[in-house]
Short mmCIF file of C-alpha atoms in Angstrom, two decimals:
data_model
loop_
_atom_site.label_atom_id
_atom_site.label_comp_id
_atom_site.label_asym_id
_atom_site.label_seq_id
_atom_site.Cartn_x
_atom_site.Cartn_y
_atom_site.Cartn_z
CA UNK A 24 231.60 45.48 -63.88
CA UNK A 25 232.92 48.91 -63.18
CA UNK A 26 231.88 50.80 -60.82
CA UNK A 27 232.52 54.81 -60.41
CA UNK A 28 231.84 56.42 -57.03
CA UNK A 29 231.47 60.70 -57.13
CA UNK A 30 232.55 61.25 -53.70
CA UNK A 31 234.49 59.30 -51.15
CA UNK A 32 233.48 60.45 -47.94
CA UNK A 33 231.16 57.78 -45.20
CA UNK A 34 228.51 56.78 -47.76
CA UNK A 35 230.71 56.54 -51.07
CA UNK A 36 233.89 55.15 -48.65
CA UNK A 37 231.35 52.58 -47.41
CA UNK A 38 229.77 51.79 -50.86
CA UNK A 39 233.00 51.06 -52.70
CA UNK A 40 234.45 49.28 -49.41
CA UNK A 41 231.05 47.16 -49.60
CA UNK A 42 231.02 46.75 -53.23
CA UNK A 43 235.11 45.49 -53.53
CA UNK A 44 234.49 42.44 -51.16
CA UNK A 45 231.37 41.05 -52.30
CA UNK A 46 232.86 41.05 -55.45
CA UNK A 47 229.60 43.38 -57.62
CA UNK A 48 232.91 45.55 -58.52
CA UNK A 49 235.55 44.18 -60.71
CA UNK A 50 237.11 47.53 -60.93
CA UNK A 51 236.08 50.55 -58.20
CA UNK A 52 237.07 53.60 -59.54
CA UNK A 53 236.97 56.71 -57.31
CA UNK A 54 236.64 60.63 -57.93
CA UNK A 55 236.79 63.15 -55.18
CA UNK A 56 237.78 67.34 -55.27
CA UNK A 57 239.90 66.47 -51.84
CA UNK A 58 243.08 65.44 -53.15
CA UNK A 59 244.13 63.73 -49.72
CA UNK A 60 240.06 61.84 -49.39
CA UNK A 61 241.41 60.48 -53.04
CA UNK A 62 244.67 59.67 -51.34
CA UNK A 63 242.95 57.93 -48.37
CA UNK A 64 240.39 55.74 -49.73
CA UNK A 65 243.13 54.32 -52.00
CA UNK A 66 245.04 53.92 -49.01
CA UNK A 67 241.84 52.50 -46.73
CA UNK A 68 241.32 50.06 -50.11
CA UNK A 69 237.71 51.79 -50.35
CA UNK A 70 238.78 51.96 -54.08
CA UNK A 71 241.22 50.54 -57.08
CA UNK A 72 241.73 53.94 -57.72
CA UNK A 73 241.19 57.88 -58.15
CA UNK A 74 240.89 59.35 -61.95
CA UNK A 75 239.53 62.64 -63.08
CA UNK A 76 235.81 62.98 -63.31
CA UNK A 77 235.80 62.58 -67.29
CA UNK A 78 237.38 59.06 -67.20
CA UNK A 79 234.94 58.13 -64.31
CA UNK A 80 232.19 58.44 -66.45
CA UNK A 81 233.11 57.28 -69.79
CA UNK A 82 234.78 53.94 -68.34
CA UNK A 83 231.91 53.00 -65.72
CA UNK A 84 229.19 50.71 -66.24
CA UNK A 85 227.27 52.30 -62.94
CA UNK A 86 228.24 56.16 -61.87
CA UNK A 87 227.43 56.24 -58.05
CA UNK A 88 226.73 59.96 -56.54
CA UNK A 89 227.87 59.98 -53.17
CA UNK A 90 228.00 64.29 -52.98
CA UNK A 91 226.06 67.08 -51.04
CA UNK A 92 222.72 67.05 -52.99
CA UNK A 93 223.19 70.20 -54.05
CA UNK A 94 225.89 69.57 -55.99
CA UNK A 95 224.08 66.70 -57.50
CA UNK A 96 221.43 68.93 -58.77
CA UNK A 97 223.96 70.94 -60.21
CA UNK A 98 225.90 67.76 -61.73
CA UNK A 99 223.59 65.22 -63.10
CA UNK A 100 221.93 67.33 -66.27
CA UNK A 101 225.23 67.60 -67.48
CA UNK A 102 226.22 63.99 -66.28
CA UNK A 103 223.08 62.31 -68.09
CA UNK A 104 224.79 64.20 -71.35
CA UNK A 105 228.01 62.94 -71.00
CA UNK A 106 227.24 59.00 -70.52
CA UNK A 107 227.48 56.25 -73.08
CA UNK A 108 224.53 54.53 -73.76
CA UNK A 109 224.29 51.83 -71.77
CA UNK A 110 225.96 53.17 -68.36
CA UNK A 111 223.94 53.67 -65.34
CA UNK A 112 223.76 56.32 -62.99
CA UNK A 113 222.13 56.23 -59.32
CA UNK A 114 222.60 59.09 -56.50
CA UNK A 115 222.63 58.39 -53.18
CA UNK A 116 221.29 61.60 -51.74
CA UNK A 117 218.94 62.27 -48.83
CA UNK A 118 216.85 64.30 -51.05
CA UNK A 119 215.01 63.46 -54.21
CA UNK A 120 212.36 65.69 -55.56
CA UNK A 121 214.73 68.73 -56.55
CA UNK A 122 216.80 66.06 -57.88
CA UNK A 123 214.45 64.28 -59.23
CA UNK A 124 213.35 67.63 -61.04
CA UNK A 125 216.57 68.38 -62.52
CA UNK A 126 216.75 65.38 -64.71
CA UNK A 127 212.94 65.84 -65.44
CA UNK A 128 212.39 65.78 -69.47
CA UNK A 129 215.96 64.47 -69.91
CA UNK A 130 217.01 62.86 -73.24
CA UNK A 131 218.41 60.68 -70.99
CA UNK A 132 216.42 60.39 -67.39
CA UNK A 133 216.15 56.72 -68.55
CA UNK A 134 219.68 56.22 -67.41
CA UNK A 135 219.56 57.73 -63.84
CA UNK A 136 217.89 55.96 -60.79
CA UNK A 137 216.80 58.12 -57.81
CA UNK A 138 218.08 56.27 -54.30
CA UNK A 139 218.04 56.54 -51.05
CA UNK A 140 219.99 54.02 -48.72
CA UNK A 141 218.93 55.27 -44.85
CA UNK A 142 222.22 54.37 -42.71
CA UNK A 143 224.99 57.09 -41.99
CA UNK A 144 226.43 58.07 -38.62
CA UNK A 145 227.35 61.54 -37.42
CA UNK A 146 230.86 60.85 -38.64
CA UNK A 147 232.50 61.96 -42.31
CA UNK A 148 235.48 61.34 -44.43
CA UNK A 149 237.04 58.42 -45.88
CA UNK A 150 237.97 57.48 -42.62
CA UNK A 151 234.46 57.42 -41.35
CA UNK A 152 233.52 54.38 -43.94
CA UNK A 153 233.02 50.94 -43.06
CA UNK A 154 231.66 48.00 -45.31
CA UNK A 155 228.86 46.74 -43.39
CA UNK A 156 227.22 50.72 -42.61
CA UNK A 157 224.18 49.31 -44.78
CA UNK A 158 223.88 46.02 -43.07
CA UNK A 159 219.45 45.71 -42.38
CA UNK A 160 219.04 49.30 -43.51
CA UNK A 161 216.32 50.14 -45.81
CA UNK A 162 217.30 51.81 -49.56
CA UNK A 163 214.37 53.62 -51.20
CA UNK A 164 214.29 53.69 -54.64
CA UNK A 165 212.01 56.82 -55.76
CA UNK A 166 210.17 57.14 -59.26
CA UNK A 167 211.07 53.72 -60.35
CA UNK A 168 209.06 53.97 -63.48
CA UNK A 169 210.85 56.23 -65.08
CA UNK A 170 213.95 54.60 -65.44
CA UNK A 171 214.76 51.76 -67.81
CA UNK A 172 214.41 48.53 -66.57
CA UNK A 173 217.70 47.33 -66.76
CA UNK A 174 219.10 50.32 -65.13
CA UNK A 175 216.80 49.77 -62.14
CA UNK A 176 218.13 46.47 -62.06
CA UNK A 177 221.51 47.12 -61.83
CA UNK A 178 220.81 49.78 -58.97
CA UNK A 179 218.45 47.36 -57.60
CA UNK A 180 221.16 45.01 -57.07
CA UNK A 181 223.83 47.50 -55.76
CA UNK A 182 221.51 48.14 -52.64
CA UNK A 183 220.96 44.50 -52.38
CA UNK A 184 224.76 44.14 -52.18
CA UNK A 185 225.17 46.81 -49.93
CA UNK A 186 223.31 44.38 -47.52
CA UNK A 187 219.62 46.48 -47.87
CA UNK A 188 216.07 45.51 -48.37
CA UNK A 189 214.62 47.81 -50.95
CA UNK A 190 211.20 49.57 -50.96
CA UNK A 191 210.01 52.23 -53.42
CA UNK A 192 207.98 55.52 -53.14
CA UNK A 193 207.58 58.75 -55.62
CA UNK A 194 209.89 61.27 -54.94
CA UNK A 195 207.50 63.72 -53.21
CA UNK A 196 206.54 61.17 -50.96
CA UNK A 197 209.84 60.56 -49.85
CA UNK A 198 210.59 64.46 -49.27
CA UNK A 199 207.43 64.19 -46.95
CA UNK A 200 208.09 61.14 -44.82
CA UNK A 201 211.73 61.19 -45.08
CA UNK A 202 211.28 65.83 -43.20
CA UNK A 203 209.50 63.59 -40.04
CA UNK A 204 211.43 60.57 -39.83
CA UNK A 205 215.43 61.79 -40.23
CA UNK A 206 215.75 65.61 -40.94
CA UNK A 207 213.58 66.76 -38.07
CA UNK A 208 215.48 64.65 -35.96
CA UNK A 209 218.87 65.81 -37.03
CA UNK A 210 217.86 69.51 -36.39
CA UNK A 211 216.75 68.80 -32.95
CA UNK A 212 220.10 67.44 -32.22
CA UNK A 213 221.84 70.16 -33.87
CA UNK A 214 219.54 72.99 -31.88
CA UNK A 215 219.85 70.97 -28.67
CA UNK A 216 223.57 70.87 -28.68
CA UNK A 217 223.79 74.61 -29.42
CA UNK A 218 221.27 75.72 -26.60
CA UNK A 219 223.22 73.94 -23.79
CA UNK A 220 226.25 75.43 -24.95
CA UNK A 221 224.51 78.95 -25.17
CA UNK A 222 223.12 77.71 -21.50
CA UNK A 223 225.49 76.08 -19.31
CA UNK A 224 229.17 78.24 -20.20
CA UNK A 225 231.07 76.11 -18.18
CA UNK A 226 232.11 73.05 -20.46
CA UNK A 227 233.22 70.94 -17.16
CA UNK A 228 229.84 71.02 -15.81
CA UNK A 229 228.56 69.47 -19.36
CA UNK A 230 231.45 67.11 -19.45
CA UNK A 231 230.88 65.64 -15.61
CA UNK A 232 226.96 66.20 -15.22
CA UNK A 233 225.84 64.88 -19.03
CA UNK A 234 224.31 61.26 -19.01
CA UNK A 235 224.22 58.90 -21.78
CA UNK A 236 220.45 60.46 -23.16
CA UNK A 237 222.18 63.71 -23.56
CA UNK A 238 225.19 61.96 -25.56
CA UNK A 239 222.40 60.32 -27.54
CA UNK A 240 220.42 63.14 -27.98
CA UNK A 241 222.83 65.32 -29.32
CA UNK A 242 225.17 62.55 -31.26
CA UNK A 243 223.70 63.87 -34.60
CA UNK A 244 225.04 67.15 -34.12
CA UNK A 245 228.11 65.99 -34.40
CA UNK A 246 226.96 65.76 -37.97
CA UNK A 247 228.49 67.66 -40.75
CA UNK A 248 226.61 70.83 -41.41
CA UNK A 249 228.23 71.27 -44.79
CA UNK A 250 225.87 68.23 -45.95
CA UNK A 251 223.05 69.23 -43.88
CA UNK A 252 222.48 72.72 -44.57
CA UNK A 253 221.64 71.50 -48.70
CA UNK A 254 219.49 68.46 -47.19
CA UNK A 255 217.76 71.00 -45.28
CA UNK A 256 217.53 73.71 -47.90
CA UNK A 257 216.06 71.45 -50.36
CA UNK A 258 213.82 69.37 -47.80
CA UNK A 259 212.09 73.11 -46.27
CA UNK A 260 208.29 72.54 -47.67
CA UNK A 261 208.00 69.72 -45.47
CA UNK A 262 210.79 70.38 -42.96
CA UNK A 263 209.24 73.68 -42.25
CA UNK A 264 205.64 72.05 -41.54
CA UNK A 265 207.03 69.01 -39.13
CA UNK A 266 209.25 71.90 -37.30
CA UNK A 267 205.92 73.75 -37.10
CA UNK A 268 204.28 70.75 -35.36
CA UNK A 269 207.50 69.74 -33.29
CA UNK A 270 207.73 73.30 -32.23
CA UNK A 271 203.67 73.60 -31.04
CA UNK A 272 204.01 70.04 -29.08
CA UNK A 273 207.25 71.56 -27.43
CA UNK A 274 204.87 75.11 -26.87
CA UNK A 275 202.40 72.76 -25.25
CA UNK A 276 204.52 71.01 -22.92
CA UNK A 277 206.47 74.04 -21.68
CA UNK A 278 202.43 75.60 -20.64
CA UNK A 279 201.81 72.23 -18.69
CA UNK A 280 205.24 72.26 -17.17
CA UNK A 281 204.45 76.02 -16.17
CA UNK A 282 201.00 75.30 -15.13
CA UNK A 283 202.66 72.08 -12.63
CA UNK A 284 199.93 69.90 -14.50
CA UNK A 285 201.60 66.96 -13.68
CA UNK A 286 198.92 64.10 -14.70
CA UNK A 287 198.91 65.60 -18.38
CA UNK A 288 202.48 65.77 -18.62
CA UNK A 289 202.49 62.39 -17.51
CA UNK A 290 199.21 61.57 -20.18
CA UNK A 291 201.69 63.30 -22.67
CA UNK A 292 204.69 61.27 -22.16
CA UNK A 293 202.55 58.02 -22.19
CA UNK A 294 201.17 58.79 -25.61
CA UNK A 295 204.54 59.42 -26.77
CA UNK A 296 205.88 55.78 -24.76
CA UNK A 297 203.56 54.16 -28.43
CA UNK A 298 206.90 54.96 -29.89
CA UNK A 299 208.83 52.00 -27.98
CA UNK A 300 205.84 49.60 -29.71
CA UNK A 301 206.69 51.01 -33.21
CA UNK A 302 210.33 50.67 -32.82
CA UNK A 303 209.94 47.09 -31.06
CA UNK A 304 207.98 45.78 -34.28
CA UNK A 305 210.49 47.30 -36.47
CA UNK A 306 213.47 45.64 -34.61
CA UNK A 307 211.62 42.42 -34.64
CA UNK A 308 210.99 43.00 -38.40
CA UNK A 309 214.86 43.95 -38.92
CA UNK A 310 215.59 40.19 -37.25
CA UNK A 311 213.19 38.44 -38.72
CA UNK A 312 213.56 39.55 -42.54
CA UNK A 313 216.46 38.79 -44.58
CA UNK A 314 218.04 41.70 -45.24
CA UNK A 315 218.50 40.97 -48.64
CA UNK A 316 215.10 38.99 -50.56
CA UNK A 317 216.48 38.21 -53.67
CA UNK A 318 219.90 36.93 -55.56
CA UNK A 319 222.08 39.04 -55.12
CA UNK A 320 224.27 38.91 -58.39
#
């Protein structure tokens, strides 16, 4: 089996890392436009090695996409016409209905799977990757049907290798759930750590006075905003109506806090306290359930 990552940064680093000691890969190869991320993931043993984008794709039995998704949009049309019959290829981005758009009508859509593994962390580069970043985390594979069976399968058993437990959705479904769940919460940290810095000038007073929920809050924005800004551009439909509803519940607390009506703010934080029972059942879940259901092969 060989394996061709697009992109060597945290998610592709991690994937080939991953895929190299469970032994899916007999052969990693690795394709990147940084000439030192090629240089370091050799180096870091993420991959065998780095070859030009052409050979990536004609010697690979599965092309991973590990880019910004708007360069995937722009790449896979022209990627799905340059494969051999027979190769697989699965992108990993945080987006899929664009993508999923793209390829729509394709000669050769059969050959593509549409995933989504949810694990990251606010760090990037080669450097960033580690082999067990999917460990428990949930890949979503999106429009399933329209890809042929046995290239589902193969993706299917990347993600189990990767350490996941697999669910499926359509794509538009995913763009929905996925605005509330992850993107919302990545803009919040990103607005939040630009307001206190707009706020409170004096960087000592941030650095001695912040508590660990403020270094939580705000970890994400530590996040690249190169990747982001695509995620978010694609994602606006629905990022656009849960910043709507974020923003009104926000405009709603401010007119209590105004107002000093302290037994609805506290009625307000108590409804949102249901969160720590969602979480809790998910954690127990996480515990619970094998993280990967199946033989992995």
């Amino acid at each position: 089996m060989i394996v061709s990552i697009i992109g060597l940064g945290l998610i592709g680093g991690s994937v080939g890392k991953r895929l190299k000691e469970v032994g899916f890969a007999d052969l990693v190869l690795g394709v990147d436009l940084s000439d030192n991320n090629c240089a370091k993931a050799v180096e870091l043993g993420l991959v065998d090695e780095t070859v030009v984008y052409q050979q990536a794709i004609q010697r690979a039995d599965l092309v991973i996409l590990a880019i910004p998704v708007d360069g995937m949009t722009k790449l896979l049309p022209a990627m799905l016409d340059a494969i051999d019959e027979g190769t697989t290829v699965m992108d990993l981005g945080s987006t899929k209905e664009q993508i999923c758009q793209v390829v729509e009508g394709h000669e050769n859509r059969k050959s593509f799977v549409a995933a989504h593994p949810i694990a990251g962390t606010e760090n990037s580069g080669p450097e960033a990757a580690f082999s067990s970043l999917f460990d428990g985390k949930t890949g979503i594979i999106c429009d399933a049907e329209k890809s042929q069976r046995s290239c589902y399968e193969l993706a299917k058993s990347c993600l189990l290798n990767l350490g996941m437990h697999i669910i499926e959705m359509d794509s538009q479904s995913h763009d929905l759930h996925i605005a509330y769940v992850s993107h919302i919460s990545h803009i919040s940290s990103f607005i939040l750590g630009q307001t206190v810095l707009e706020i409170e000038k004096n960087e000592a007073n941030i650095f001695n006075l912040a508590g660990s929920g403020f270094a939580s809050t705000v970890r994400l924005a530590k996040s690249s905003p190169q990747m982001w800004a695509p995620i978010f551009k694609q994602n606006k439909k629905h990022i656009s109506k849960a910043l709507g509803a974020y923003i009104d519940n926000l405009a709603a607390f401010k007119t209590l806090l105004d107002e000093g009506e302290e037994d609805a703010m506290i009625s307000c934080m108590d409804n949102a306290n249901e969160i720590r029972r969602v979480l809790k059942g998910i954690d127990s879940k996480k515990r619970t359930d094998s993280p990967i259901k199946e033989e992995v092969v």
